[in-house]
Amino acid sequence: NNLPQTALRGQVRLKNQGRAGAVVGVDNMAGRTVTNSDGNWFLYFGMAQASASVRVTATLPDQSASKTSAAILQPRATVTVPSFDF
């Protein structure tokens, strides 16, 4: 299969440094992801995912704070969400 998947990607930063272990999810959609050691994250959707306006929420590992950002899913493309800066 060489069709690109629909995806979102971004980074969670705390005091200008990537933050590992933050949880990122899309409101009203199943699935969550956790940031890697650099604070980067990826969230993949099914091949039939239609274009949609979504709210992406990032929560720090200790759950002390969360932030939300809007994004528009584009079928078979990766959309970069602005960094979540805490």
PDB file of N, CA and C in Angstrom:
ATOM      1  N   ASN A   1       0.847  -1.176   0.000  1.00  0.00           N
ATOM      2  CA  ASN A   1       0.000   0.000   0.000  1.00  0.00           C
ATOM      3  C   ASN A   1       0.896   1.245   0.000  1.00  0.00           C
ATOM      4  N   ASN A   2       0.765   2.068  -1.003  1.00  0.00           N
ATOM      5  CA  ASN A   2       1.578   3.272  -1.051  1.00  0.00           C
ATOM      6  C   ASN A   2       0.755   4.547  -0.902  1.00  0.00           C
ATOM      7  N   LEU A   3      -0.490   4.430  -0.464  1.00  0.00           N
ATOM      8  CA  LEU A   3      -1.294   5.616  -0.186  1.00  0.00           C
ATOM      9  C   LEU A   3      -0.912   6.183   1.176  1.00  0.00           C
ATOM     10  N   PRO A   4      -0.662   7.479   1.258  1.00  0.00           N
ATOM     11  CA  PRO A   4      -0.349   8.059   2.575  1.00  0.00           C
ATOM     12  C   PRO A   4      -1.578   8.024   3.487  1.00  0.00           C
ATOM     13  N   GLN A   5      -1.321   7.857   4.772  1.00  0.00           N
ATOM     14  CA  GLN A   5      -2.395   7.867   5.760  1.00  0.00           C
ATOM     15  C   GLN A   5      -2.730   9.278   6.185  1.00  0.00           C
ATOM     16  N   THR A   6      -3.962   9.463   6.627  1.00  0.00           N
ATOM     17  CA  THR A   6      -4.359  10.722   7.230  1.00  0.00           C
ATOM     18  C   THR A   6      -3.749  10.782   8.619  1.00  0.00           C
ATOM     19  N   ALA A   7      -3.079  11.886   8.936  1.00  0.00           N
ATOM     20  CA  ALA A   7      -2.385  11.968  10.222  1.00  0.00           C
ATOM     21  C   ALA A   7      -2.280  13.403  10.712  1.00  0.00           C
ATOM     22  N   LEU A   8      -2.090  13.516  12.015  1.00  0.00           N
ATOM     23  CA  LEU A   8      -1.733  14.784  12.658  1.00  0.00           C
ATOM     24  C   LEU A   8      -0.388  14.579  13.327  1.00  0.00           C
ATOM     25  N   ARG A   9       0.388  15.645  13.424  1.00  0.00           N
ATOM     26  CA  ARG A   9       1.666  15.585  14.125  1.00  0.00           C
ATOM     27  C   ARG A   9       1.910  16.915  14.807  1.00  0.00           C
ATOM     28  N   GLY A  10       2.785  16.901  15.810  1.00  0.00           N
ATOM     29  CA  GLY A  10       3.108  18.138  16.503  1.00  0.00           C
ATOM     30  C   GLY A  10       4.116  17.897  17.608  1.00  0.00           C
ATOM     31  N   GLN A  11       4.217  18.880  18.504  1.00  0.00           N
ATOM     32  CA  GLN A  11       5.158  18.786  19.615  1.00  0.00           C
ATOM     33  C   GLN A  11       4.545  19.441  20.846  1.00  0.00           C
ATOM     34  N   VAL A  12       4.884  18.880  22.004  1.00  0.00           N
ATOM     35  CA  VAL A  12       4.524  19.468  23.298  1.00  0.00           C
ATOM     36  C   VAL A  12       5.812  19.957  23.937  1.00  0.00           C
ATOM     37  N   ARG A  13       5.825  21.236  24.339  1.00  0.00           N
ATOM     38  CA  ARG A  13       7.023  21.817  24.945  1.00  0.00           C
ATOM     39  C   ARG A  13       6.685  22.405  26.311  1.00  0.00           C
ATOM     40  N   LEU A  14       7.605  22.211  27.233  1.00  0.00           N
ATOM     41  CA  LEU A  14       7.509  22.799  28.562  1.00  0.00           C
ATOM     42  C   LEU A  14       8.761  23.631  28.756  1.00  0.00           C
ATOM     43  N   LYS A  15       8.569  24.943  28.931  1.00  0.00           N
ATOM     44  CA  LYS A  15       9.696  25.871  29.064  1.00  0.00           C
ATOM     45  C   LYS A  15      10.674  25.726  27.888  1.00  0.00           C
ATOM     46  N   ASN A  16      10.120  25.699  26.670  1.00  0.00           N
ATOM     47  CA  ASN A  16      10.870  25.632  25.407  1.00  0.00           C
ATOM     48  C   ASN A  16      11.664  24.347  25.197  1.00  0.00           C
ATOM     49  N   GLN A  17      11.344  23.292  25.934  1.00  0.00           N
ATOM     50  CA  GLN A  17      11.989  21.992  25.742  1.00  0.00           C
ATOM     51  C   GLN A  17      10.906  20.949  25.474  1.00  0.00           C
ATOM     52  N   GLY A  18      11.182  20.042  24.524  1.00  0.00           N
ATOM     53  CA  GLY A  18      10.230  18.972  24.256  1.00  0.00           C
ATOM     54  C   GLY A  18       9.933  18.190  25.521  1.00  0.00           C
ATOM     55  N   ARG A  19       8.649  17.846  25.724  1.00  0.00           N
ATOM     56  CA  ARG A  19       8.231  17.172  26.961  1.00  0.00           C
ATOM     57  C   ARG A  19       7.750  15.768  26.653  1.00  0.00           C
ATOM     58  N   ALA A  20       8.476  14.783  27.144  1.00  0.00           N
ATOM     59  CA  ALA A  20       8.087  13.382  26.968  1.00  0.00           C
ATOM     60  C   ALA A  20       6.909  13.039  27.871  1.00  0.00           C
ATOM     61  N   GLY A  21       6.098  12.088  27.426  1.00  0.00           N
ATOM     62  CA  GLY A  21       5.036  11.543  28.271  1.00  0.00           C
ATOM     63  C   GLY A  21       3.735  12.309  28.299  1.00  0.00           C
ATOM     64  N   ALA A  22       3.626  13.411  27.542  1.00  0.00           N
ATOM     65  CA  ALA A  22       2.355  14.137  27.481  1.00  0.00           C
ATOM     66  C   ALA A  22       1.361  13.326  26.644  1.00  0.00           C
ATOM     67  N   VAL A  23       0.093  13.428  26.964  1.00  0.00           N
ATOM     68  CA  VAL A  23      -0.952  12.699  26.250  1.00  0.00           C
ATOM     69  C   VAL A  23      -1.644  13.653  25.284  1.00  0.00           C
ATOM     70  N   VAL A  24      -1.790  13.222  24.025  1.00  0.00           N
ATOM     71  CA  VAL A  24      -2.427  14.033  22.989  1.00  0.00           C
ATOM     72  C   VAL A  24      -3.567  13.236  22.386  1.00  0.00           C
ATOM     73  N   GLY A  25      -4.703  13.891  22.230  1.00  0.00           N
ATOM     74  CA  GLY A  25      -5.856  13.228  21.633  1.00  0.00           C
ATOM     75  C   GLY A  25      -6.719  14.209  20.878  1.00  0.00           C
ATOM     76  N   VAL A  26      -7.661  13.669  20.119  1.00  0.00           N
ATOM     77  CA  VAL A  26      -8.603  14.470  19.346  1.00  0.00           C
ATOM     78  C   VAL A  26      -9.981  14.296  19.962  1.00  0.00           C
ATOM     79  N   ASP A  27     -10.617  15.419  20.300  1.00  0.00           N
ATOM     80  CA  ASP A  27     -11.944  15.373  20.900  1.00  0.00           C
ATOM     81  C   ASP A  27     -12.917  14.605  19.996  1.00  0.00           C
ATOM     82  N   ASN A  28     -13.751  13.784  20.606  1.00  0.00           N
ATOM     83  CA  ASN A  28     -14.796  13.012  19.933  1.00  0.00           C
ATOM     84  C   ASN A  28     -14.267  11.970  18.948  1.00  0.00           C
ATOM     85  N   MET A  29     -13.000  11.581  19.085  1.00  0.00           N
ATOM     86  CA  MET A  29     -12.444  10.509  18.263  1.00  0.00           C
ATOM     87  C   MET A  29     -11.672   9.562  19.170  1.00  0.00           C
ATOM     88  N   ALA A  30     -11.762   8.293  18.856  1.00  0.00           N
ATOM     89  CA  ALA A  30     -11.046   7.298  19.653  1.00  0.00           C
ATOM     90  C   ALA A  30      -9.548   7.411  19.405  1.00  0.00           C
ATOM     91  N   GLY A  31      -8.797   7.036  20.385  1.00  0.00           N
ATOM     92  CA  GLY A  31      -7.355   6.981  20.232  1.00  0.00           C
ATOM     93  C   GLY A  31      -6.644   8.169  20.843  1.00  0.00           C
ATOM     94  N   ARG A  32      -5.545   7.872  21.438  1.00  0.00           N
ATOM     95  CA  ARG A  32      -4.666   8.872  22.042  1.00  0.00           C
ATOM     96  C   ARG A  32      -3.243   8.470  21.710  1.00  0.00           C
ATOM     97  N   THR A  33      -2.315   9.399  21.887  1.00  0.00           N
ATOM     98  CA  THR A  33      -0.909   9.087  21.710  1.00  0.00           C
ATOM     99  C   THR A  33      -0.119   9.771  22.810  1.00  0.00           C
ATOM    100  N   VAL A  34       1.100   9.318  23.013  1.00  0.00           N
ATOM    101  CA  VAL A  34       1.971   9.873  24.049  1.00  0.00           C
ATOM    102  C   VAL A  34       3.216  10.431  23.364  1.00  0.00           C
ATOM    103  N   THR A  35       3.663  11.595  23.796  1.00  0.00           N
ATOM    104  CA  THR A  35       4.838  12.212  23.180  1.00  0.00           C
ATOM    105  C   THR A  35       6.098  11.394  23.447  1.00  0.00           C
ATOM    106  N   ASN A  36       7.031  11.443  22.473  1.00  0.00           N
ATOM    107  CA  ASN A  36       8.294  10.729  22.615  1.00  0.00           C
ATOM    108  C   ASN A  36       9.283  11.561  23.431  1.00  0.00           C
ATOM    109  N   SER A  37      10.526  11.129  23.477  1.00  0.00           N
ATOM    110  CA  SER A  37      11.530  11.799  24.326  1.00  0.00           C
ATOM    111  C   SER A  37      11.815  13.240  23.912  1.00  0.00           C
ATOM    112  N   ASP A  38      11.496  13.601  22.661  1.00  0.00           N
ATOM    113  CA  ASP A  38      11.690  14.971  22.182  1.00  0.00           C
ATOM    114  C   ASP A  38      10.416  15.808  22.268  1.00  0.00           C
ATOM    115  N   GLY A  39       9.345  15.204  22.776  1.00  0.00           N
ATOM    116  CA  GLY A  39       8.066  15.909  22.862  1.00  0.00           C
ATOM    117  C   GLY A  39       7.238  15.824  21.589  1.00  0.00           C
ATOM    118  N   ASN A  40       7.727  15.082  20.591  1.00  0.00           N
ATOM    119  CA  ASN A  40       7.000  14.951  19.326  1.00  0.00           C
ATOM    120  C   ASN A  40       5.922  13.881  19.430  1.00  0.00           C
ATOM    121  N   TRP A  41       4.867  14.068  18.643  1.00  0.00           N
ATOM    122  CA  TRP A  41       3.786  13.090  18.629  1.00  0.00           C
ATOM    123  C   TRP A  41       3.214  12.954  17.214  1.00  0.00           C
ATOM    124  N   PHE A  42       2.604  11.805  16.953  1.00  0.00           N
ATOM    125  CA  PHE A  42       1.912  11.515  15.702  1.00  0.00           C
ATOM    126  C   PHE A  42       0.616  10.808  16.052  1.00  0.00           C
ATOM    127  N   LEU A  43      -0.431  11.100  15.308  1.00  0.00           N
ATOM    128  CA  LEU A  43      -1.721  10.444  15.507  1.00  0.00           C
ATOM    129  C   LEU A  43      -2.272  10.090  14.127  1.00  0.00           C
ATOM    130  N   TYR A  44      -2.500   8.805  13.886  1.00  0.00           N
ATOM    131  CA  TYR A  44      -2.918   8.322  12.578  1.00  0.00           C
ATOM    132  C   TYR A  44      -4.395   7.947  12.588  1.00  0.00           C
ATOM    133  N   PHE A  45      -5.039   8.137  11.439  1.00  0.00           N
ATOM    134  CA  PHE A  45      -6.463   7.865  11.280  1.00  0.00           C
ATOM    135  C   PHE A  45      -6.647   6.841  10.164  1.00  0.00           C
ATOM    136  N   GLY A  46      -7.844   6.305  10.058  1.00  0.00           N
ATOM    137  CA  GLY A  46      -8.136   5.289   9.051  1.00  0.00           C
ATOM    138  C   GLY A  46      -8.022   5.820   7.633  1.00  0.00           C
ATOM    139  N   MET A  47      -7.856   4.903   6.693  1.00  0.00           N
ATOM    140  CA  MET A  47      -7.701   5.280   5.285  1.00  0.00           C
ATOM    141  C   MET A  47      -8.934   5.990   4.732  1.00  0.00           C
ATOM    142  N   ALA A  48     -10.091   5.766   5.313  1.00  0.00           N
ATOM    143  CA  ALA A  48     -11.322   6.385   4.823  1.00  0.00           C
ATOM    144  C   ALA A  48     -11.659   7.680   5.561  1.00  0.00           C
ATOM    145  N   GLN A  49     -10.745   8.191   6.381  1.00  0.00           N
ATOM    146  CA  GLN A  49     -11.011   9.413   7.155  1.00  0.00           C
ATOM    147  C   GLN A  49     -11.281  10.589   6.208  1.00  0.00           C
ATOM    148  N   ALA A  50     -12.418  11.218   6.410  1.00  0.00           N
ATOM    149  CA  ALA A  50     -12.795  12.385   5.608  1.00  0.00           C
ATOM    150  C   ALA A  50     -12.178  13.645   6.205  1.00  0.00           C
ATOM    151  N   SER A  51     -12.188  14.705   5.446  1.00  0.00           N
ATOM    152  CA  SER A  51     -11.756  16.002   5.949  1.00  0.00           C
ATOM    153  C   SER A  51     -12.662  16.390   7.114  1.00  0.00           C
ATOM    154  N   ALA A  52     -12.063  16.935   8.163  1.00  0.00           N
ATOM    155  CA  ALA A  52     -12.861  17.297   9.338  1.00  0.00           C
ATOM    156  C   ALA A  52     -12.129  18.365  10.150  1.00  0.00           C
ATOM    157  N   SER A  53     -12.896  19.239  10.736  1.00  0.00           N
ATOM    158  CA  SER A  53     -12.353  20.209  11.680  1.00  0.00           C
ATOM    159  C   SER A  53     -12.370  19.551  13.059  1.00  0.00           C
ATOM    160  N   VAL A  54     -11.209  19.535  13.727  1.00  0.00           N
ATOM    161  CA  VAL A  54     -11.105  18.829  15.008  1.00  0.00           C
ATOM    162  C   VAL A  54     -10.432  19.709  16.060  1.00  0.00           C
ATOM    163  N   ARG A  55     -10.620  19.317  17.305  1.00  0.00           N
ATOM    164  CA  ARG A  55      -9.917  19.948  18.432  1.00  0.00           C
ATOM    165  C   ARG A  55      -8.931  18.943  18.987  1.00  0.00           C
ATOM    166  N   VAL A  56      -7.669  19.363  19.055  1.00  0.00           N
ATOM    167  CA  VAL A  56      -6.601  18.508  19.563  1.00  0.00           C
ATOM    168  C   VAL A  56      -6.238  18.999  20.957  1.00  0.00           C
ATOM    169  N   THR A  57      -6.165  18.079  21.921  1.00  0.00           N
ATOM    170  CA  THR A  57      -5.847  18.450  23.296  1.00  0.00           C
ATOM    171  C   THR A  57      -4.582  17.737  23.748  1.00  0.00           C
ATOM    172  N   ALA A  58      -3.668  18.512  24.351  1.00  0.00           N
ATOM    173  CA  ALA A  58      -2.443  17.961  24.928  1.00  0.00           C
ATOM    174  C   ALA A  58      -2.495  18.170  26.434  1.00  0.00           C
ATOM    175  N   THR A  59      -2.154  17.136  27.186  1.00  0.00           N
ATOM    176  CA  THR A  59      -2.152  17.190  28.643  1.00  0.00           C
ATOM    177  C   THR A  59      -0.780  16.772  29.146  1.00  0.00           C
ATOM    178  N   LEU A  60      -0.203  17.579  30.025  1.00  0.00           N
ATOM    179  CA  LEU A  60       1.100  17.245  30.590  1.00  0.00           C
ATOM    180  C   LEU A  60       1.029  15.928  31.358  1.00  0.00           C
ATOM    181  N   PRO A  61       2.146  15.217  31.480  1.00  0.00           N
ATOM    182  CA  PRO A  61       2.137  13.900  32.135  1.00  0.00           C
ATOM    183  C   PRO A  61       1.581  13.903  33.558  1.00  0.00           C
ATOM    184  N   ASP A  62       1.822  14.975  34.303  1.00  0.00           N
ATOM    185  CA  ASP A  62       1.304  15.029  35.674  1.00  0.00           C
ATOM    186  C   ASP A  62      -0.120  15.572  35.738  1.00  0.00           C
ATOM    187  N   GLN A  63      -0.712  15.816  34.573  1.00  0.00           N
ATOM    188  CA  GLN A  63      -2.082  16.323  34.428  1.00  0.00           C
ATOM    189  C   GLN A  63      -2.284  17.693  35.067  1.00  0.00           C
ATOM    190  N   SER A  64      -1.196  18.438  35.260  1.00  0.00           N
ATOM    191  CA  SER A  64      -1.294  19.754  35.885  1.00  0.00           C
ATOM    192  C   SER A  64      -1.837  20.814  34.939  1.00  0.00           C
ATOM    193  N   ALA A  65      -1.786  20.562  33.623  1.00  0.00           N
ATOM    194  CA  ALA A  65      -2.270  21.545  32.658  1.00  0.00           C
ATOM    195  C   ALA A  65      -2.585  20.857  31.337  1.00  0.00           C
ATOM    196  N   SER A  66      -3.511  21.452  30.606  1.00  0.00           N
ATOM    197  CA  SER A  66      -3.808  20.979  29.258  1.00  0.00           C
ATOM    198  C   SER A  66      -4.109  22.190  28.378  1.00  0.00           C
ATOM    199  N   LYS A  67      -3.895  22.014  27.088  1.00  0.00           N
ATOM    200  CA  LYS A  67      -4.177  23.061  26.107  1.00  0.00           C
ATOM    201  C   LYS A  67      -4.843  22.418  24.900  1.00  0.00           C
ATOM    202  N   THR A  68      -5.638  23.234  24.192  1.00  0.00           N
ATOM    203  CA  THR A  68      -6.373  22.758  23.033  1.00  0.00           C
ATOM    204  C   THR A  68      -6.046  23.628  21.827  1.00  0.00           C
ATOM    205  N   SER A  69      -6.002  22.992  20.661  1.00  0.00           N
ATOM    206  CA  SER A  69      -5.741  23.692  19.407  1.00  0.00           C
ATOM    207  C   SER A  69      -6.674  23.131  18.338  1.00  0.00           C
ATOM    208  N   ALA A  70      -7.041  23.965  17.372  1.00  0.00           N
ATOM    209  CA  ALA A  70      -7.883  23.520  16.263  1.00  0.00           C
ATOM    210  C   ALA A  70      -7.004  23.033  15.117  1.00  0.00           C
ATOM    211  N   ALA A  71      -7.506  22.066  14.376  1.00  0.00           N
ATOM    212  CA  ALA A  71      -6.805  21.558  13.195  1.00  0.00           C
ATOM    213  C   ALA A  71      -7.848  21.066  12.200  1.00  0.00           C
ATOM    214  N   ILE A  72      -7.447  20.983  10.947  1.00  0.00           N
ATOM    215  CA  ILE A  72      -8.324  20.440   9.906  1.00  0.00           C
ATOM    216  C   ILE A  72      -7.658  19.209   9.320  1.00  0.00           C
ATOM    217  N   LEU A  73      -8.293  18.053   9.536  1.00  0.00           N
ATOM    218  CA  LEU A  73      -7.786  16.804   8.959  1.00  0.00           C
ATOM    219  C   LEU A  73      -7.919  16.870   7.445  1.00  0.00           C
ATOM    220  N   GLN A  74      -6.887  16.472   6.752  1.00  0.00           N
ATOM    221  CA  GLN A  74      -6.888  16.391   5.293  1.00  0.00           C
ATOM    222  C   GLN A  74      -6.680  14.934   4.896  1.00  0.00           C
ATOM    223  N   PRO A  75      -7.612  14.351   4.149  1.00  0.00           N
ATOM    224  CA  PRO A  75      -7.473  12.945   3.768  1.00  0.00           C
ATOM    225  C   PRO A  75      -6.131  12.663   3.096  1.00  0.00           C
ATOM    226  N   ARG A  76      -5.493  11.566   3.516  1.00  0.00           N
ATOM    227  CA  ARG A  76      -4.234  11.076   2.951  1.00  0.00           C
ATOM    228  C   ARG A  76      -3.113  12.119   3.016  1.00  0.00           C
ATOM    229  N   ALA A  77      -3.122  12.933   4.071  1.00  0.00           N
ATOM    230  CA  ALA A  77      -2.064  13.931   4.269  1.00  0.00           C
ATOM    231  C   ALA A  77      -1.751  14.026   5.761  1.00  0.00           C
ATOM    232  N   THR A  78      -0.547  14.517   6.071  1.00  0.00           N
ATOM    233  CA  THR A  78      -0.159  14.770   7.453  1.00  0.00           C
ATOM    234  C   THR A  78      -0.245  16.267   7.706  1.00  0.00           C
ATOM    235  N   VAL A  79      -1.035  16.641   8.691  1.00  0.00           N
ATOM    236  CA  VAL A  79      -1.213  18.044   9.061  1.00  0.00           C
ATOM    237  C   VAL A  79      -0.406  18.308  10.335  1.00  0.00           C
ATOM    238  N   THR A  80       0.392  19.367  10.331  1.00  0.00           N
ATOM    239  CA  THR A  80       1.166  19.749  11.511  1.00  0.00           C
ATOM    240  C   THR A  80       0.350  20.710  12.355  1.00  0.00           C
ATOM    241  N   VAL A  81       0.169  20.342  13.611  1.00  0.00           N
ATOM    242  CA  VAL A  81      -0.561  21.165  14.579  1.00  0.00           C
ATOM    243  C   VAL A  81       0.475  22.092  15.254  1.00  0.00           C
ATOM    244  N   PRO A  82       0.134  23.362  15.455  1.00  0.00           N
ATOM    245  CA  PRO A  82       1.086  24.239  16.150  1.00  0.00           C
ATOM    246  C   PRO A  82       1.511  23.630  17.491  1.00  0.00           C
ATOM    247  N   SER A  83       2.730  23.914  17.900  1.00  0.00           N
ATOM    248  CA  SER A  83       3.257  23.370  19.165  1.00  0.00           C
ATOM    249  C   SER A  83       2.397  23.782  20.341  1.00  0.00           C
ATOM    250  N   PHE A  84       2.261  22.852  21.272  1.00  0.00           N
ATOM    251  CA  PHE A  84       1.618  23.141  22.547  1.00  0.00           C
ATOM    252  C   PHE A  84       2.727  23.608  23.481  1.00  0.00           C
ATOM    253  N   ASP A  85       2.734  24.878  23.831  1.00  0.00           N
ATOM    254  CA  ASP A  85       3.775  25.458  24.676  1.00  0.00           C
ATOM    255  C   ASP A  85       3.240  25.714  26.076  1.00  0.00           C
ATOM    256  N   PHE A  86       3.814  25.040  27.051  1.00  0.00           N
ATOM    257  CA  PHE A  86       3.418  25.201  28.436  1.00  0.00           C
ATOM    258  C   PHE A  86       4.495  25.971  29.174  1.00  0.00           C
TER     259      PHE A  86
END
